Amino acid sequence: MVKLSLNGDDFIKRIDGLNNEVWVDGKRITGKISAHPAFSGVLAMKAKLYDYQVEHCEEFTFFSERTNSRVNFSYQQPKTIEDLKKRSIATQKLAKLNAGLLGRSPDYINTGIMSLGVAEEIFKEENQHYHINIRQIYEDAMENDLTFTHTFINPQVNRSDNYFEESDKVIAAKVIRETSEGIIISGARLLATQGGITDEILVLPAGGNYFEDPYNYAFSIPSNTPGLKFICRESFVSNESIYDAPLSSKFEEMDSIVVFDNVLVPWERVFLYKNFKISLRMFSETKFNTFLLYQAVSRMIVKTEFLLGIAESIVETISIKEYQHVKDKITEIISALEIIKALQLSAMTHAKVDSRNTMVPDDYPLNVAICYYPKIYPRLVEILQLLGGSGLILLPTKKQFDSSIGSYLDDYLQGTNSNAVDRVQLFRLAWDLCMSSFGSRQTHFERFFFGDPIRISMGLYDGYPKEKYINMVKDYLS
């Protein structure tokens, strides 16, 4: 029997032991972060993922010649279509433990680290060790089954095309000086999902107008590096009761501003610096985005299956299946599910081996998926709202059912084939996905999952090979 060294308890102890500088509601978290209400649910869920992997080691590990040991599947360089299939199955099995609601489950950025590590030669420069550094980061991550948050967005001070940061006050994180030990970073980056509750943070080029040398870097450092601060938004855990807040109590990932307060990044942790040409081509040539999308689309399938299950459960609970408009709405969800499944299957089936012997999924179906899902997901959420109607508003808490007025609720809130407690539990599940602050964040997260939807669409248009279809029309007309 294969054994993984890291289980859920080990993971929690490791994250607690980092003592990362995390701020919530104007207060720095002291003590165990796993006990804080804003993080206890999601960390418990991540621990469950690790325990599940331990229990099913054969499915979630592979033998790595780099580390001479068995390691987590997400770090495996896929070399066959079968490898891609196994990767997708593993991702979906983990996603089913959280209904696809953890957009940043550990295998997401782990997959990105893999794509960078196996393409180490991209970062090779004369008299530098950047390619060796990314290889070591990759191998360390594999050997220790590390988790990562990441950031590549600068603060939204001014998004106009002609804006360049010239203020004496540093805003966007940049290199303010170099030392023999490394580079000193000062400033901020935005939107590190799960920032402060991972082992490390992967920092990538932000792009845009920030192409000058001080902004041109990529590195990974431990989350407890001195001077590194994670300033969190308001927590969306509305209630710690699993009955009252069935999703937010367990899957609230948290997002944070990352502040670099004169952070020393050792040279051995830097794998890109002052090379704009590499910055421009690193994502495409390492297939970083392609592999992240392959993981994401696999997760989106599970999330859409969950939405379909909630929708049909509502239909059966209040007996509205006979209405044509209801069937039409459910069919929209079914269609979305089958479209996403087909796109993921197409990407896998048409994968090709690159120069590094990596089996790379087909870009085009994945890019179509990431254009399609941000547009359809808000509609899927709307369908839940329309099916639930006023039932998504009149939702008493579990304490009310347990009180002296509980008998009234038992009579007036029952369903066709369910008692009131079970009916309200289902509707609270739907509410937490489509109407709570947690649910609203989920919708916004999917809408902007891979960046500006318009830019993504433009990229698909510009990169898609259309000439043969034009020629088909020309041939017909001639």
Tab-separated table of C-alpha atoms in Angstrom, residues 9-415:
chain	number	residue	atom	x	y	z
A	9	ASP	CA	-3.859	16.940	10.784
A	10	ASP	CA	-0.328	17.391	9.437
A	11	PHE	CA	-1.555	20.056	7.041
A	12	ILE	CA	-3.396	22.006	9.762
A	13	LYS	CA	-0.411	21.855	12.111
A	14	ARG	CA	1.883	23.071	9.339
A	15	ILE	CA	-0.310	26.049	8.446
A	16	ASP	CA	-0.863	26.955	12.108
A	17	GLY	CA	2.863	26.701	12.713
A	18	LEU	CA	3.699	29.251	10.021
A	19	ASN	CA	2.151	32.065	12.066
A	20	ASN	CA	1.537	34.070	8.900
A	21	GLU	CA	0.714	37.748	9.298
A	22	VAL	CA	-2.990	37.779	8.492
A	23	TRP	CA	-5.324	40.680	9.274
A	24	VAL	CA	-9.118	40.433	9.584
A	25	ASP	CA	-11.384	43.258	10.756
A	26	GLY	CA	-8.399	45.414	11.621
A	27	LYS	CA	-6.866	42.819	13.916
A	28	ARG	CA	-3.917	40.558	13.350
A	29	ILE	CA	-4.760	36.925	13.947
A	30	THR	CA	-2.849	35.495	16.861
A	31	GLY	CA	-2.797	31.876	17.865
A	32	LYS	CA	-3.996	29.108	15.578
A	33	ILE	CA	-5.435	30.435	12.345
A	34	SER	CA	-7.331	27.152	11.928
A	35	ALA	CA	-9.440	28.135	14.951
A	36	HIS	CA	-10.433	31.552	13.585
A	37	PRO	CA	-14.083	31.683	12.391
A	38	ALA	CA	-13.075	33.179	9.044
A	39	PHE	CA	-10.765	30.267	8.236
A	40	SER	CA	-11.786	27.271	10.328
A	41	GLY	CA	-14.270	25.979	7.766
A	42	VAL	CA	-12.100	26.162	4.672
A	43	LEU	CA	-9.031	24.814	6.452
A	44	ALA	CA	-11.062	21.888	7.767
A	45	MET	CA	-12.206	21.234	4.207
A	46	LYS	CA	-8.639	21.362	2.883
A	47	ALA	CA	-7.623	18.949	5.634
A	48	LYS	CA	-10.415	16.666	4.453
A	49	LEU	CA	-8.926	16.747	0.954
A	50	TYR	CA	-5.573	15.610	2.310
A	51	ASP	CA	-7.178	12.845	4.358
A	52	TYR	CA	-9.090	11.681	1.288
A	53	GLN	CA	-5.852	11.547	-0.693
A	54	VAL	CA	-4.222	9.473	2.045
A	55	GLU	CA	-7.157	7.056	2.033
A	56	HIS	CA	-6.963	6.698	-1.773
A	57	CYS	CA	-3.213	6.927	-2.326
A	58	GLU	CA	-3.098	4.881	-5.513
A	59	GLU	CA	-5.406	7.349	-7.259
A	60	PHE	CA	-3.753	10.511	-5.988
A	61	THR	CA	-0.028	9.817	-6.197
A	62	PHE	CA	2.618	8.980	-8.778
A	63	PHE	CA	6.259	7.999	-8.554
A	64	SER	CA	8.483	11.003	-9.215
A	65	GLU	CA	11.968	10.322	-10.557
A	66	ARG	CA	12.876	13.893	-9.588
A	67	THR	CA	12.253	13.246	-5.883
A	68	ASN	CA	12.575	9.443	-5.956
A	69	SER	CA	9.299	9.123	-4.059
A	70	ARG	CA	5.548	9.027	-4.546
A	71	VAL	CA	4.015	12.494	-4.608
A	72	ASN	CA	0.726	14.293	-5.197
A	73	PHE	CA	-0.878	13.748	-8.624
A	74	SER	CA	-1.152	17.476	-9.354
A	75	TYR	CA	2.620	17.756	-9.697
A	76	GLN	CA	2.856	15.065	-12.363
A	77	GLN	CA	4.031	16.018	-15.836
A	78	PRO	CA	1.405	14.382	-18.071
A	79	LYS	CA	2.978	12.473	-20.942
A	80	THR	CA	-0.031	10.616	-22.321
A	81	ILE	CA	-3.718	11.255	-22.828
A	82	GLU	CA	-4.310	8.651	-20.143
A	83	ASP	CA	-2.293	10.855	-17.754
A	84	LEU	CA	-4.577	13.784	-18.586
A	85	LYS	CA	-7.627	11.618	-18.033
A	86	LYS	CA	-6.375	10.472	-14.629
A	87	ARG	CA	-5.601	14.096	-13.689
A	88	SER	CA	-9.122	15.193	-14.565
A	89	ILE	CA	-10.704	12.300	-12.671
A	90	ALA	CA	-8.616	13.060	-9.582
A	91	THR	CA	-9.500	16.762	-9.731
A	92	GLN	CA	-13.201	15.965	-10.015
A	93	LYS	CA	-13.137	13.482	-7.146
A	94	LEU	CA	-11.606	16.135	-4.902
A	95	ALA	CA	-14.012	18.772	-6.219
A	96	LYS	CA	-17.000	16.598	-5.350
A	97	LEU	CA	-15.990	16.868	-1.690
A	98	ASN	CA	-16.661	20.616	-1.918
A	99	ALA	CA	-19.231	20.748	-4.744
A	100	GLY	CA	-16.684	22.478	-6.987
A	101	LEU	CA	-16.863	25.570	-4.784
A	102	LEU	CA	-13.158	25.692	-3.900
A	103	GLY	CA	-11.804	27.592	-6.872
A	104	ARG	CA	-8.350	27.435	-5.326
A	105	SER	CA	-8.128	23.870	-4.116
A	106	PRO	CA	-4.467	22.842	-3.700
A	107	ASP	CA	-4.276	21.072	-7.067
A	108	TYR	CA	-4.975	24.352	-8.925
A	109	ILE	CA	-1.713	26.238	-8.379
A	110	ASN	CA	0.179	22.969	-7.904
A	111	THR	CA	-0.687	22.343	-11.551
A	112	GLY	CA	0.760	25.728	-12.469
A	113	ILE	CA	3.957	25.017	-10.534
A	114	MET	CA	4.266	21.778	-12.509
A	115	SER	CA	3.957	23.580	-15.844
A	116	LEU	CA	6.645	26.093	-14.849
A	117	GLY	CA	8.969	23.462	-13.411
A	118	VAL	CA	8.983	21.130	-16.401
A	119	ALA	CA	9.605	24.112	-18.705
A	120	GLU	CA	12.594	25.344	-16.706
A	121	GLU	CA	14.702	26.131	-19.787
A	122	ILE	CA	12.368	29.059	-20.593
A	123	PHE	CA	13.895	30.912	-17.647
A	124	LYS	CA	17.520	30.167	-18.459
A	125	GLU	CA	19.714	33.260	-18.772
A	126	GLU	CA	23.438	33.717	-19.074
A	127	ASN	CA	25.204	34.033	-15.707
A	128	GLN	CA	21.919	33.453	-13.833
A	129	HIS	CA	20.360	30.489	-12.053
A	130	TYR	CA	16.681	31.265	-12.612
A	131	HIS	CA	15.993	27.968	-14.396
A	132	ILE	CA	17.624	26.067	-11.544
A	133	ASN	CA	15.532	28.058	-9.058
A	134	ILE	CA	12.165	27.191	-10.628
A	135	ARG	CA	13.221	23.553	-10.850
A	136	GLN	CA	14.064	23.572	-7.144
A	137	ILE	CA	10.808	25.323	-6.251
A	138	TYR	CA	8.937	22.641	-8.205
A	139	GLU	CA	10.821	19.759	-6.613
A	140	ASP	CA	10.479	21.170	-3.093
A	141	ALA	CA	6.747	21.607	-3.637
A	142	MET	CA	6.431	18.004	-4.815
A	143	GLU	CA	8.487	16.537	-2.042
A	144	ASN	CA	6.619	18.399	0.708
A	145	ASP	CA	3.173	18.579	-0.952
A	146	LEU	CA	3.078	22.336	-0.494
A	147	THR	CA	0.064	24.569	-1.050
A	148	PHE	CA	0.174	27.933	-2.808
A	149	THR	CA	-1.789	31.115	-3.192
A	150	HIS	CA	-0.802	33.360	-6.077
A	151	THR	CA	-1.069	36.944	-7.231
A	152	PHE	CA	-0.583	38.765	-10.508
A	153	ILE	CA	-2.868	41.808	-10.147
A	154	ASN	CA	-1.792	45.312	-9.188
A	155	PRO	CA	-3.996	47.723	-7.182
A	156	GLN	CA	-6.801	49.354	-9.198
A	157	VAL	CA	-5.616	52.929	-8.728
A	158	ASN	CA	-5.931	53.917	-12.355
A	159	ARG	CA	-6.821	51.439	-15.079
A	160	SER	CA	-6.519	53.801	-18.032
A	161	ASP	CA	-4.159	52.814	-20.852
A	162	ASN	CA	-1.940	55.847	-20.430
A	163	TYR	CA	-1.430	55.553	-16.668
A	164	PHE	CA	2.082	55.038	-15.364
A	165	GLU	CA	2.874	55.013	-11.674
A	166	GLU	CA	5.162	57.974	-11.019
A	167	SER	CA	4.327	58.825	-7.417
A	168	ASP	CA	7.099	58.778	-4.834
A	169	LYS	CA	4.817	56.559	-2.785
A	170	VAL	CA	5.095	52.955	-3.931
A	171	ILE	CA	1.693	51.422	-4.682
A	172	ALA	CA	2.099	48.463	-7.043
A	173	ALA	CA	4.645	46.015	-5.635
A	174	LYS	CA	8.060	46.574	-7.143
A	175	VAL	CA	11.747	45.992	-6.526
A	176	ILE	CA	13.102	48.967	-4.606
A	177	ARG	CA	16.661	47.676	-4.345
A	178	GLU	CA	18.931	44.683	-4.774
A	179	THR	CA	21.304	43.171	-2.242
A	180	SER	CA	23.729	40.281	-2.261
A	181	GLU	CA	20.994	38.217	-0.599
A	182	GLY	CA	18.161	39.005	-2.974
A	183	ILE	CA	15.646	41.610	-4.132
A	184	ILE	CA	13.680	43.875	-1.776
A	185	ILE	CA	9.993	44.214	-2.679
A	186	SER	CA	7.727	47.003	-1.482
A	187	GLY	CA	4.107	47.771	-2.401
A	188	ALA	CA	0.962	45.700	-2.860
A	189	ARG	CA	-0.686	43.075	-5.005
A	190	LEU	CA	-4.377	42.243	-5.065
A	191	LEU	CA	-6.671	39.324	-4.723
A	192	ALA	CA	-4.671	36.471	-3.314
A	193	THR	CA	-7.439	33.934	-2.755
A	194	GLN	CA	-6.677	31.908	0.375
A	195	GLY	CA	-3.847	34.332	1.069
A	196	GLY	CA	-2.345	33.590	4.480
A	197	ILE	CA	-3.566	30.005	4.711
A	198	THR	CA	-1.123	28.383	2.289
A	199	ASP	CA	2.506	27.372	2.636
A	200	GLU	CA	3.779	29.744	-0.025
A	201	ILE	CA	2.759	32.559	-2.343
A	202	LEU	CA	3.576	32.466	-6.044
A	203	VAL	CA	4.096	35.982	-7.429
A	204	LEU	CA	3.902	36.416	-11.211
A	205	PRO	CA	4.330	39.374	-13.599
A	206	ALA	CA	1.308	41.676	-13.530
A	207	GLY	CA	1.663	42.873	-17.117
A	208	GLY	CA	-0.304	45.872	-18.354
A	209	ASN	CA	1.608	49.132	-18.087
A	210	TYR	CA	3.993	47.674	-15.542
A	211	PHE	CA	6.755	46.531	-17.873
A	212	GLU	CA	9.687	48.395	-16.377
A	213	ASP	CA	12.441	46.388	-14.673
A	214	PRO	CA	11.319	47.013	-11.040
A	215	TYR	CA	7.949	45.383	-11.854
A	216	ASN	CA	9.350	42.570	-13.950
A	217	TYR	CA	9.825	39.563	-11.658
A	218	ALA	CA	8.507	36.157	-10.655
A	219	PHE	CA	9.198	34.262	-7.463
A	220	SER	CA	7.765	32.032	-4.756
A	221	ILE	CA	8.346	32.595	-1.050
A	222	PRO	CA	6.967	31.159	2.206
A	223	SER	CA	3.820	32.874	3.435
A	224	ASN	CA	5.520	33.724	6.730
A	225	THR	CA	8.374	35.656	5.115
A	226	PRO	CA	9.129	38.746	7.262
A	227	GLY	CA	7.322	41.852	6.025
A	228	LEU	CA	4.693	39.877	4.089
A	229	LYS	CA	1.171	40.806	5.189
A	230	PHE	CA	-2.229	39.468	4.106
A	231	ILE	CA	-5.007	42.017	4.659
A	232	CYS	CA	-8.336	40.221	4.261
A	233	ARG	CA	-11.713	41.427	3.133
A	234	GLU	CA	-14.769	40.954	5.353
A	235	SER	CA	-15.482	37.302	6.019
A	236	PHE	CA	-18.530	35.857	4.263
A	237	VAL	CA	-19.078	33.156	6.862
A	238	SER	CA	-22.596	34.261	7.770
A	239	ASN	CA	-23.071	31.615	10.412
A	240	GLU	CA	-20.939	28.765	11.723
A	241	SER	CA	-23.981	26.476	11.757
A	242	ILE	CA	-23.821	23.944	8.914
A	243	TYR	CA	-27.625	23.984	8.792
A	244	ASP	CA	-27.959	27.772	8.563
A	245	ALA	CA	-24.934	28.358	6.313
A	246	PRO	CA	-24.263	24.995	4.663
A	247	LEU	CA	-21.759	26.339	2.144
A	248	SER	CA	-20.152	29.468	3.572
A	249	SER	CA	-19.453	27.724	6.872
A	250	LYS	CA	-17.247	25.218	5.036
A	251	PHE	CA	-16.067	26.691	1.739
A	252	GLU	CA	-15.440	30.417	2.297
A	253	GLU	CA	-11.968	30.805	0.745
A	254	MET	CA	-11.248	34.440	1.704
A	255	ASP	CA	-9.422	36.932	-0.517
A	256	SER	CA	-6.694	39.294	0.539
A	257	ILE	CA	-4.497	42.216	-0.377
A	258	VAL	CA	-0.859	41.177	-0.288
A	259	VAL	CA	1.403	43.845	1.212
A	260	PHE	CA	5.153	43.629	0.734
A	261	ASP	CA	6.698	45.743	3.466
A	262	ASN	CA	10.345	45.710	2.414
A	263	VAL	CA	10.245	41.954	1.852
A	264	LEU	CA	13.542	40.249	1.093
A	265	VAL	CA	13.126	37.667	-1.651
A	266	PRO	CA	16.264	35.482	-1.707
A	267	TRP	CA	17.898	35.090	-5.113
A	268	GLU	CA	17.321	31.337	-5.007
A	269	ARG	CA	13.551	31.954	-4.897
A	270	VAL	CA	13.549	34.240	-7.968
A	271	PHE	CA	13.006	32.617	-11.371
A	272	LEU	CA	12.406	35.713	-13.517
A	273	TYR	CA	13.860	39.186	-13.215
A	274	LYS	CA	14.315	42.129	-15.596
A	275	ASN	CA	13.592	40.113	-18.718
A	276	PHE	CA	10.556	41.484	-20.473
A	277	LYS	CA	10.852	39.028	-23.361
A	278	ILE	CA	10.535	36.056	-21.035
A	279	SER	CA	7.641	37.749	-19.228
A	280	LEU	CA	5.769	38.047	-22.512
A	281	ARG	CA	6.152	34.423	-23.512
A	282	MET	CA	6.361	32.530	-20.221
A	283	PHE	CA	2.619	31.832	-19.916
A	284	SER	CA	2.178	30.608	-23.472
A	285	GLU	CA	5.414	28.635	-23.738
A	286	THR	CA	5.131	26.915	-20.355
A	287	LYS	CA	1.416	26.217	-21.021
A	288	PHE	CA	0.749	27.626	-17.558
A	289	ASN	CA	-2.690	28.975	-18.463
A	290	THR	CA	-3.619	25.883	-20.446
A	291	PHE	CA	-3.038	23.547	-17.527
A	292	LEU	CA	-4.775	25.867	-15.060
A	293	LEU	CA	-7.794	25.953	-17.360
A	294	TYR	CA	-7.797	22.181	-17.679
A	295	GLN	CA	-8.039	21.911	-13.900
A	296	ALA	CA	-10.617	24.699	-13.682
A	297	VAL	CA	-12.927	23.266	-16.339
A	298	SER	CA	-12.804	19.871	-14.616
A	299	ARG	CA	-13.939	21.624	-11.416
A	300	MET	CA	-16.629	23.607	-13.258
A	301	ILE	CA	-18.211	20.350	-14.409
A	302	VAL	CA	-18.659	19.283	-10.784
A	303	LYS	CA	-20.022	22.681	-9.785
A	304	THR	CA	-22.581	22.591	-12.591
A	305	GLU	CA	-23.619	19.076	-11.595
A	306	PHE	CA	-24.205	20.409	-8.083
A	307	LEU	CA	-26.321	23.271	-9.417
A	308	LEU	CA	-28.384	20.829	-11.443
A	309	GLY	CA	-28.898	18.668	-8.369
A	310	ILE	CA	-30.100	21.635	-6.296
A	311	ALA	CA	-32.436	22.812	-9.046
A	312	GLU	CA	-34.072	19.421	-9.519
A	313	SER	CA	-34.328	18.933	-5.748
A	314	ILE	CA	-36.256	22.209	-5.479
A	315	VAL	CA	-38.528	21.117	-8.320
A	316	GLU	CA	-39.364	17.854	-6.567
A	317	THR	CA	-39.656	19.366	-3.082
A	318	ILE	CA	-42.346	21.885	-4.044
A	319	SER	CA	-43.777	19.807	-6.906
A	320	ILE	CA	-43.368	22.176	-9.872
A	321	LYS	CA	-42.102	19.656	-12.396
A	322	GLU	CA	-45.317	19.750	-14.475
A	323	TYR	CA	-44.754	23.340	-15.628
A	324	GLN	CA	-43.181	23.823	-19.056
A	325	HIS	CA	-41.153	26.868	-18.050
A	326	VAL	CA	-39.629	24.881	-15.194
A	327	LYS	CA	-38.511	22.098	-17.513
A	328	ASP	CA	-37.135	24.710	-19.893
A	329	LYS	CA	-35.040	26.255	-17.114
A	330	ILE	CA	-33.712	22.890	-15.938
A	331	THR	CA	-32.820	22.093	-19.546
A	332	GLU	CA	-30.652	25.215	-19.641
A	333	ILE	CA	-28.590	23.802	-16.767
A	334	ILE	CA	-28.383	20.397	-18.437
A	335	SER	CA	-27.212	22.028	-21.663
A	336	ALA	CA	-24.546	24.038	-19.849
A	337	LEU	CA	-23.309	20.895	-18.110
A	338	GLU	CA	-23.052	18.894	-21.338
A	339	ILE	CA	-21.335	21.765	-23.160
A	340	ILE	CA	-18.653	22.083	-20.457
A	341	LYS	CA	-18.168	18.305	-20.375
A	342	ALA	CA	-17.809	18.203	-24.163
A	343	LEU	CA	-15.267	21.037	-24.182
A	344	GLN	CA	-13.173	19.343	-21.502
A	345	LEU	CA	-13.334	16.034	-23.384
A	346	SER	CA	-12.344	17.745	-26.632
A	347	ALA	CA	-9.364	19.412	-24.951
A	348	MET	CA	-8.192	16.050	-23.647
A	349	THR	CA	-8.888	14.051	-26.811
A	350	HIS	CA	-7.043	16.508	-29.065
A	351	ALA	CA	-4.065	16.977	-26.748
A	352	LYS	CA	-0.596	16.948	-28.318
A	353	VAL	CA	2.909	16.251	-27.035
A	354	ASP	CA	5.199	19.284	-26.946
A	355	SER	CA	8.972	19.528	-27.200
A	356	ARG	CA	9.354	18.629	-23.489
A	357	ASN	CA	7.378	15.416	-23.893
A	358	THR	CA	4.456	16.998	-22.045
A	359	MET	CA	0.974	16.031	-23.204
A	360	VAL	CA	-0.720	19.425	-23.494
A	361	PRO	CA	-4.527	19.738	-23.703
A	362	ASP	CA	-5.923	21.511	-26.755
A	363	ASP	CA	-6.090	25.242	-26.019
A	364	TYR	CA	-9.129	26.107	-28.100
A	365	PRO	CA	-11.853	24.128	-26.294
A	366	LEU	CA	-10.505	25.343	-22.945
A	367	ASN	CA	-10.496	28.949	-24.115
A	368	VAL	CA	-14.059	28.521	-25.368
A	369	ALA	CA	-15.017	27.106	-21.963
A	370	ILE	CA	-13.557	30.084	-20.114
A	371	CYS	CA	-15.409	32.438	-22.458
A	372	TYR	CA	-18.657	30.530	-22.036
A	373	TYR	CA	-18.813	29.715	-18.324
A	374	PRO	CA	-18.458	33.271	-16.941
A	375	LYS	CA	-21.484	34.195	-19.062
A	376	ILE	CA	-23.646	31.168	-18.335
A	377	TYR	CA	-22.913	30.792	-14.608
A	378	PRO	CA	-24.851	33.950	-13.568
A	379	ARG	CA	-27.783	32.594	-15.581
A	380	LEU	CA	-27.600	29.254	-13.774
A	381	VAL	CA	-27.696	31.093	-10.455
A	382	GLU	CA	-30.660	33.138	-11.682
A	383	ILE	CA	-32.502	29.916	-12.524
A	384	LEU	CA	-32.130	28.760	-8.925
A	385	GLN	CA	-33.531	32.092	-7.769
A	386	LEU	CA	-36.485	31.841	-10.150
A	387	LEU	CA	-37.269	28.267	-9.165
A	388	GLY	CA	-37.029	29.015	-5.436
A	389	GLY	CA	-39.048	32.232	-5.527
A	390	SER	CA	-40.152	33.505	-2.127
A	391	GLY	CA	-38.985	30.239	-0.598
A	392	LEU	CA	-35.451	31.619	-0.758
A	393	ILE	CA	-36.468	34.526	1.489
A	394	LEU	CA	-38.534	32.845	4.193
A	395	LEU	CA	-35.774	30.785	5.755
A	396	PRO	CA	-35.840	30.392	9.542
A	397	THR	CA	-32.714	29.255	11.367
A	398	LYS	CA	-32.288	25.899	13.072
A	399	LYS	CA	-32.696	27.592	16.459
A	400	GLN	CA	-36.180	28.701	15.466
A	401	PHE	CA	-37.154	25.137	14.646
A	402	ASP	CA	-35.852	24.061	18.041
A	403	SER	CA	-37.774	26.788	19.875
A	404	SER	CA	-41.334	26.922	21.211
A	405	ILE	CA	-42.598	28.222	17.838
A	406	GLY	CA	-41.100	25.315	15.952
A	407	SER	CA	-44.456	23.556	15.601
A	408	TYR	CA	-45.797	26.460	13.502
A	409	LEU	CA	-42.837	26.207	11.171
A	410	ASP	CA	-43.274	22.440	10.934
A	411	ASP	CA	-46.796	22.960	9.598
A	412	TYR	CA	-46.338	25.989	7.356
A	413	LEU	CA	-42.956	25.324	5.752
A	414	GLN	CA	-43.244	21.655	4.842
A	415	GLY	CA	-42.729	20.481	1.268
